[in-house]
Structure formats: C-alpha cells, structure tokens
Short mmCIF file of C-alpha atoms in Angstrom, two decimals:
data_model
loop_
_atom_site.label_atom_id
_atom_site.label_comp_id
_atom_site.label_asym_id
_atom_site.label_seq_id
_atom_site.Cartn_x
_atom_site.Cartn_y
_atom_site.Cartn_z
CA GLY A 1 -17.48 25.03 28.54
CA ILE A 2 -17.55 24.86 24.79
CA GLN A 3 -20.33 22.76 23.27
CA VAL A 4 -19.75 20.95 19.98
CA GLU A 5 -22.58 19.40 18.02
CA GLN A 6 -22.12 17.24 14.96
CA SER A 7 -24.75 16.14 12.50
CA PRO A 8 -25.89 13.76 11.29
CA PRO A 9 -24.86 11.14 13.87
CA ASP A 10 -24.99 8.39 11.26
CA LEU A 11 -24.78 8.46 7.49
CA ILE A 12 -25.15 5.59 5.04
CA LEU A 13 -24.09 6.12 1.45
CA GLN A 14 -23.63 4.25 -1.77
CA GLU A 15 -20.17 4.45 -3.27
CA GLY A 16 -19.86 7.50 -5.48
CA ALA A 17 -22.30 9.66 -3.52
CA ASN A 18 -21.47 13.03 -2.02
CA SER A 19 -22.03 14.03 1.60
CA THR A 20 -21.88 17.01 3.93
CA LEU A 21 -21.08 16.75 7.62
CA ARG A 22 -21.80 19.68 9.90
CA CYS A 23 -20.22 20.93 13.12
CA ASN A 24 -21.76 23.67 15.27
CA PHE A 25 -19.91 25.13 18.24
CA SER A 26 -20.97 27.46 21.01
CA ASP A 27 -18.04 29.86 21.58
CA SER A 28 -15.27 31.66 19.75
CA VAL A 29 -12.27 29.40 19.18
CA ASN A 30 -8.84 29.67 17.59
CA ASN A 31 -8.63 26.06 16.53
CA LEU A 32 -11.01 23.83 14.62
CA GLN A 33 -9.95 20.50 13.21
CA TRP A 34 -11.60 17.61 11.41
CA PHE A 35 -10.41 14.06 12.02
CA HIS A 36 -11.13 10.61 10.66
CA GLN A 37 -10.73 7.85 13.23
CA ASN A 38 -9.63 4.58 11.68
CA PRO A 39 -10.70 1.14 12.97
CA TRP A 40 -7.56 0.93 15.14
CA GLY A 41 -8.41 4.18 16.89
CA GLN A 42 -5.81 6.39 15.23
CA LEU A 43 -6.99 9.92 14.61
CA ILE A 44 -6.09 11.06 11.11
CA ASN A 45 -5.81 14.83 10.72
CA LEU A 46 -8.01 15.91 7.82
CA PHE A 47 -8.12 19.67 8.17
CA TYR A 48 -6.90 22.40 10.47
CA ILE A 49 -9.46 25.06 9.62
CA PRO A 50 -10.34 27.72 12.22
CA SER A 51 -11.71 29.81 9.35
CA GLY A 52 -11.98 29.79 5.58
CA THR A 53 -12.06 26.98 3.05
CA LYS A 54 -9.58 24.23 2.26
CA GLN A 55 -9.55 21.32 -0.12
CA ASN A 56 -7.58 18.10 -0.16
CA GLY A 57 -8.50 15.75 -2.98
CA ARG A 58 -12.08 14.59 -2.62
CA LEU A 59 -12.42 16.28 0.75
CA SER A 60 -12.99 19.93 1.44
CA ALA A 61 -13.96 21.94 4.49
CA THR A 62 -15.37 25.35 5.22
CA THR A 63 -15.53 27.15 8.54
CA VAL A 64 -17.61 30.28 9.11
CA ALA A 65 -16.20 31.39 12.44
CA THR A 66 -18.57 34.34 12.85
CA GLU A 67 -21.53 31.95 12.65
CA ARG A 68 -19.78 29.18 14.60
CA TYR A 69 -20.10 26.31 12.23
CA SER A 70 -17.97 24.19 9.95
CA LEU A 71 -18.80 21.83 7.11
CA LEU A 72 -16.87 18.84 5.81
CA TYR A 73 -17.63 17.78 2.25
CA ILE A 74 -16.84 14.34 0.92
CA SER A 75 -17.28 13.88 -2.80
CA SER A 76 -17.42 10.64 -4.78
CA SER A 77 -17.31 8.62 -1.58
CA GLN A 78 -15.41 5.34 -1.46
CA THR A 79 -15.71 2.37 0.88
CA THR A 80 -12.41 3.39 2.44
CA ASP A 81 -14.06 6.63 3.61
CA SER A 82 -16.09 4.62 6.12
CA GLY A 83 -15.45 5.35 9.77
CA VAL A 84 -16.06 8.02 12.34
CA TYR A 85 -15.49 11.68 11.55
CA PHE A 86 -14.87 14.04 14.44
CA CYS A 87 -14.93 17.79 14.62
CA ALA A 88 -12.92 19.28 17.49
CA VAL A 89 -12.67 22.90 18.56
CA GLY A 90 -10.94 24.89 21.24
CA VAL A 91 -8.69 27.67 22.42
CA ASN A 92 -6.12 25.47 24.18
CA ALA A 93 -7.31 21.87 24.46
CA LEU A 94 -9.59 20.51 21.75
CA ILE A 95 -13.14 19.60 22.67
CA PHE A 96 -14.65 16.89 20.51
CA GLY A 97 -18.10 16.48 19.11
CA LYS A 98 -19.80 13.10 19.28
CA GLY A 99 -18.84 12.31 15.71
CA THR A 100 -20.55 11.19 12.52
CA THR A 101 -20.35 7.51 11.67
CA LEU A 102 -20.14 7.13 7.91
CA SER A 103 -20.78 3.83 6.18
CA VAL A 104 -20.10 3.61 2.45
CA SER A 105 -21.21 0.49 0.64
CA SER A 106 -20.19 -0.70 -2.81
CA GLY B 1 2.92 17.24 9.98
CA ALA B 2 4.31 16.79 13.44
CA VAL B 3 4.57 13.34 15.00
CA VAL B 4 3.31 12.31 18.42
CA SER B 5 4.26 8.83 19.55
CA GLN B 6 2.48 6.93 22.31
CA HIS B 7 3.61 3.74 24.02
CA PRO B 8 2.46 1.08 24.66
CA SER B 9 -0.27 0.67 22.08
CA ARG B 10 -1.95 -2.07 24.05
CA VAL B 11 -1.64 -3.25 27.64
CA ILE B 12 -3.41 -5.79 29.80
CA CYS B 13 -2.92 -5.56 33.54
CA LYS B 14 -4.30 -7.11 36.67
CA SER B 15 -6.71 -5.25 38.89
CA GLY B 16 -4.87 -3.28 41.56
CA THR B 17 -1.67 -2.74 39.59
CA SER B 18 -0.44 0.50 38.01
CA VAL B 19 0.19 1.18 34.34
CA LYS B 20 2.32 3.94 32.81
CA ILE B 21 1.64 5.34 29.34
CA GLU B 22 4.21 7.51 27.58
CA CYS B 23 3.52 10.28 25.09
CA ARG B 24 6.38 11.81 23.12
CA SER B 25 6.55 14.65 20.63
CA LEU B 26 9.17 13.38 18.20
CA ASP B 27 10.05 16.41 16.10
CA PHE B 28 8.90 19.38 18.13
CA GLN B 29 8.81 20.65 21.68
CA ALA B 30 5.52 20.75 23.52
CA THR B 31 5.13 22.79 26.69
CA THR B 32 1.58 21.51 26.89
CA MET B 33 0.18 18.07 26.14
CA PHE B 34 -3.34 16.76 26.55
CA TRP B 35 -4.72 13.41 27.67
CA TYR B 36 -8.04 12.01 26.48
CA ARG B 37 -10.06 8.89 27.20
CA GLN B 38 -12.44 7.21 24.79
CA PHE B 39 -14.93 4.51 25.71
CA PRO B 40 -16.32 2.21 22.99
CA LYS B 41 -18.66 3.92 20.54
CA GLN B 42 -18.16 7.26 22.29
CA SER B 43 -16.27 10.45 21.65
CA LEU B 44 -12.94 11.55 23.11
CA MET B 45 -13.22 13.14 26.53
CA LEU B 46 -10.51 15.49 27.76
CA MET B 47 -9.05 14.21 31.01
CA ALA B 48 -6.26 16.67 31.77
CA THR B 49 -3.83 19.23 30.44
CA SER B 50 -0.20 18.37 31.10
CA ASN B 51 2.12 21.35 31.63
CA GLU B 52 5.89 21.00 31.40
CA GLY B 53 7.49 21.67 34.75
CA SER B 54 4.26 22.21 36.65
CA LYS B 55 1.19 20.37 37.86
CA ALA B 56 -1.37 19.05 35.46
CA THR B 57 -4.82 20.58 35.22
CA TYR B 58 -7.57 17.98 35.53
CA GLU B 59 -11.07 18.19 34.12
CA GLN B 60 -14.02 17.99 36.46
CA GLY B 61 -14.72 14.44 37.54
CA VAL B 62 -11.23 13.09 36.78
CA GLU B 63 -9.46 11.76 39.87
CA LYS B 64 -5.98 13.27 39.97
CA ASP B 65 -4.77 10.68 42.49
CA LYS B 66 -5.79 7.85 40.17
CA PHE B 67 -4.48 9.38 36.95
CA LEU B 68 -1.01 10.72 37.70
CA ILE B 69 0.45 12.96 35.02
CA ASN B 70 4.10 13.95 34.79
CA HIS B 71 5.50 16.29 32.15
CA ALA B 72 9.17 16.26 32.98
CA SER B 73 10.53 17.46 29.65
CA LEU B 74 9.44 19.38 26.57
CA THR B 75 8.99 16.16 24.62
CA LEU B 76 7.60 13.67 27.13
CA SER B 77 4.44 13.39 29.19
CA THR B 78 3.41 10.27 31.10
CA LEU B 79 0.04 9.12 32.39
CA THR B 80 0.04 6.56 35.19
CA VAL B 81 -3.19 4.78 35.99
CA THR B 82 -2.79 3.79 39.62
CA SER B 83 -4.53 0.85 41.29
CA ALA B 84 -6.33 0.08 38.06
CA HIS B 85 -9.78 -1.46 38.10
CA PRO B 86 -11.86 -2.96 35.29
CA GLU B 87 -13.83 0.28 34.93
CA ASP B 88 -10.56 2.02 33.98
CA SER B 89 -10.40 -0.14 30.86
CA SER B 90 -10.52 2.30 27.97
CA PHE B 91 -8.65 3.83 25.05
CA TYR B 92 -6.27 6.56 26.22
CA ILE B 93 -4.85 9.01 23.70
CA CYS B 94 -2.52 11.96 24.03
CA SER B 95 -2.13 15.10 21.99
CA ALA B 96 0.19 18.05 21.50
CA ARG B 97 -0.05 21.18 19.40
CA SER B 98 2.66 22.12 16.96
CA TRP B 99 3.14 25.36 15.05
CA GLU B 100 2.83 24.28 11.43
CA GLY B 101 3.18 27.66 9.77
CA HIS B 102 -0.55 28.16 9.50
CA GLY B 103 -1.36 27.87 13.19
CA GLU B 104 -1.03 25.53 16.15
CA GLU B 105 -2.43 22.28 14.84
CA ALA B 106 -3.05 19.41 17.28
CA PHE B 107 -1.55 16.01 16.58
CA PHE B 108 -2.47 12.81 18.33
CA GLY B 109 -0.62 9.71 19.40
CA GLN B 110 -1.68 6.26 18.26
CA GLY B 111 -3.53 5.65 21.51
CA THR B 112 -3.21 3.00 24.22
CA ARG B 113 -5.86 0.38 24.71
CA LEU B 114 -5.91 -0.54 28.39
CA THR B 115 -7.65 -3.67 29.59
CA VAL B 116 -7.80 -4.32 33.33
CA VAL B 117 -8.64 -7.92 34.26
#
C-alpha cells in the first residue's frame, strides 16, 4: 500500500517564526490533502493539493507530484497554530501520515 | 466546502453492548464513505470503505463481524461496534469525498469518542 512519511515529527517554535512541514509519499495519487487536527479531534481541511501551489493567508502548500512530495509552509506562526498537522494521500481512500505536532509559544 | 456530520460525538457504553455511529453527508451524495479509527497520540487508520448498496471493504486486520458497516443510502453510512470491549475504546471518524469544482476533496465528520467500560 501507499506509504506516507511526514517530517519533522515534532516542531517547537516561538511566535512569529516560519516553518516548513514535509510529506513524502510512495506512489502516484490523485488526492493529497493537508489537515490541522484541533484539540477536540476535528480535522480542519487546509489544502486540497494533488499538484501545484496554493496559498491561504499565512499558510501555503506546494506539491511536486512527479517527485512525490508536498510541503506546507506556515509563516508568522501564532499560538493558535499549535496542534497536529496531517498529510493524507490516496487514489480512493486517504492514507494518513503520522503527523507533525507543532507547538508555538508566545 | 461540503459538510459531513457524525453522531454521536461521544458515547460511553458497557462492555458487551453494541454501539451505532452515524455518518451523514449533508449537502452532497456520497456513493462511498470511509471509516477511520484513531488511538491517542496516533494517526488515523483506515478501517473500511463503505459502498452504497453493497458490502463494505475492510482493511487487513479489521474484524468485519465486530465492525458492521451499512451504507443504505447516498447520504448515510453507519458503523456498529458489536459486543464492545475496552480495547475498542477509540476515536472513530468518517469521511466522504465531494466534487468541489477542483477535484474530489475529502471531508470528515466531527468524530465519535467511544469509551467502553
């Protein structure tokens, strides 16, 4: 099956810092999404990005499908950005990586 | 984006009883829905693919007789945990894909936190 690797597993930042989260995947897919899981478990859709680049406020993402990786950029981080970020890929069902736990302190 | 609603959000049941979790696509039709399980501090693991009008497809290691899935309509899938035991305590979350104009994006329900005592 598809393998999804996220790095780093943990990230600690000061408020205002920038960060890059990476997602590598093993096979061709037609769906790649980034999620933020809030403390109550709800998955918040950040980006649907099987290829190309998208931006939404302080967040942006780039997927290079031919090289099977995606990057999530967080600029000027805020304490509210803390939480777990998941990359998920697939052709039908989404397969999740293990996530990056981000902690932003003030 | 599309809305997927899951109910209940939290349930506590006694060991040996069964629990039903509902997953609804509120503003779109979903021929396929997906069920995941998440243990504390871990990632989401795909349990099964729910197909409207046909049998679900279970991932390796998931007991189909314990986790009964029914997808009776284009907007509703149910997961029944039968004869629940404490080790079934987990966070269960469903998903469906909706055509959003740029592709079939997956949306997730709020999740159900099951505690078996």
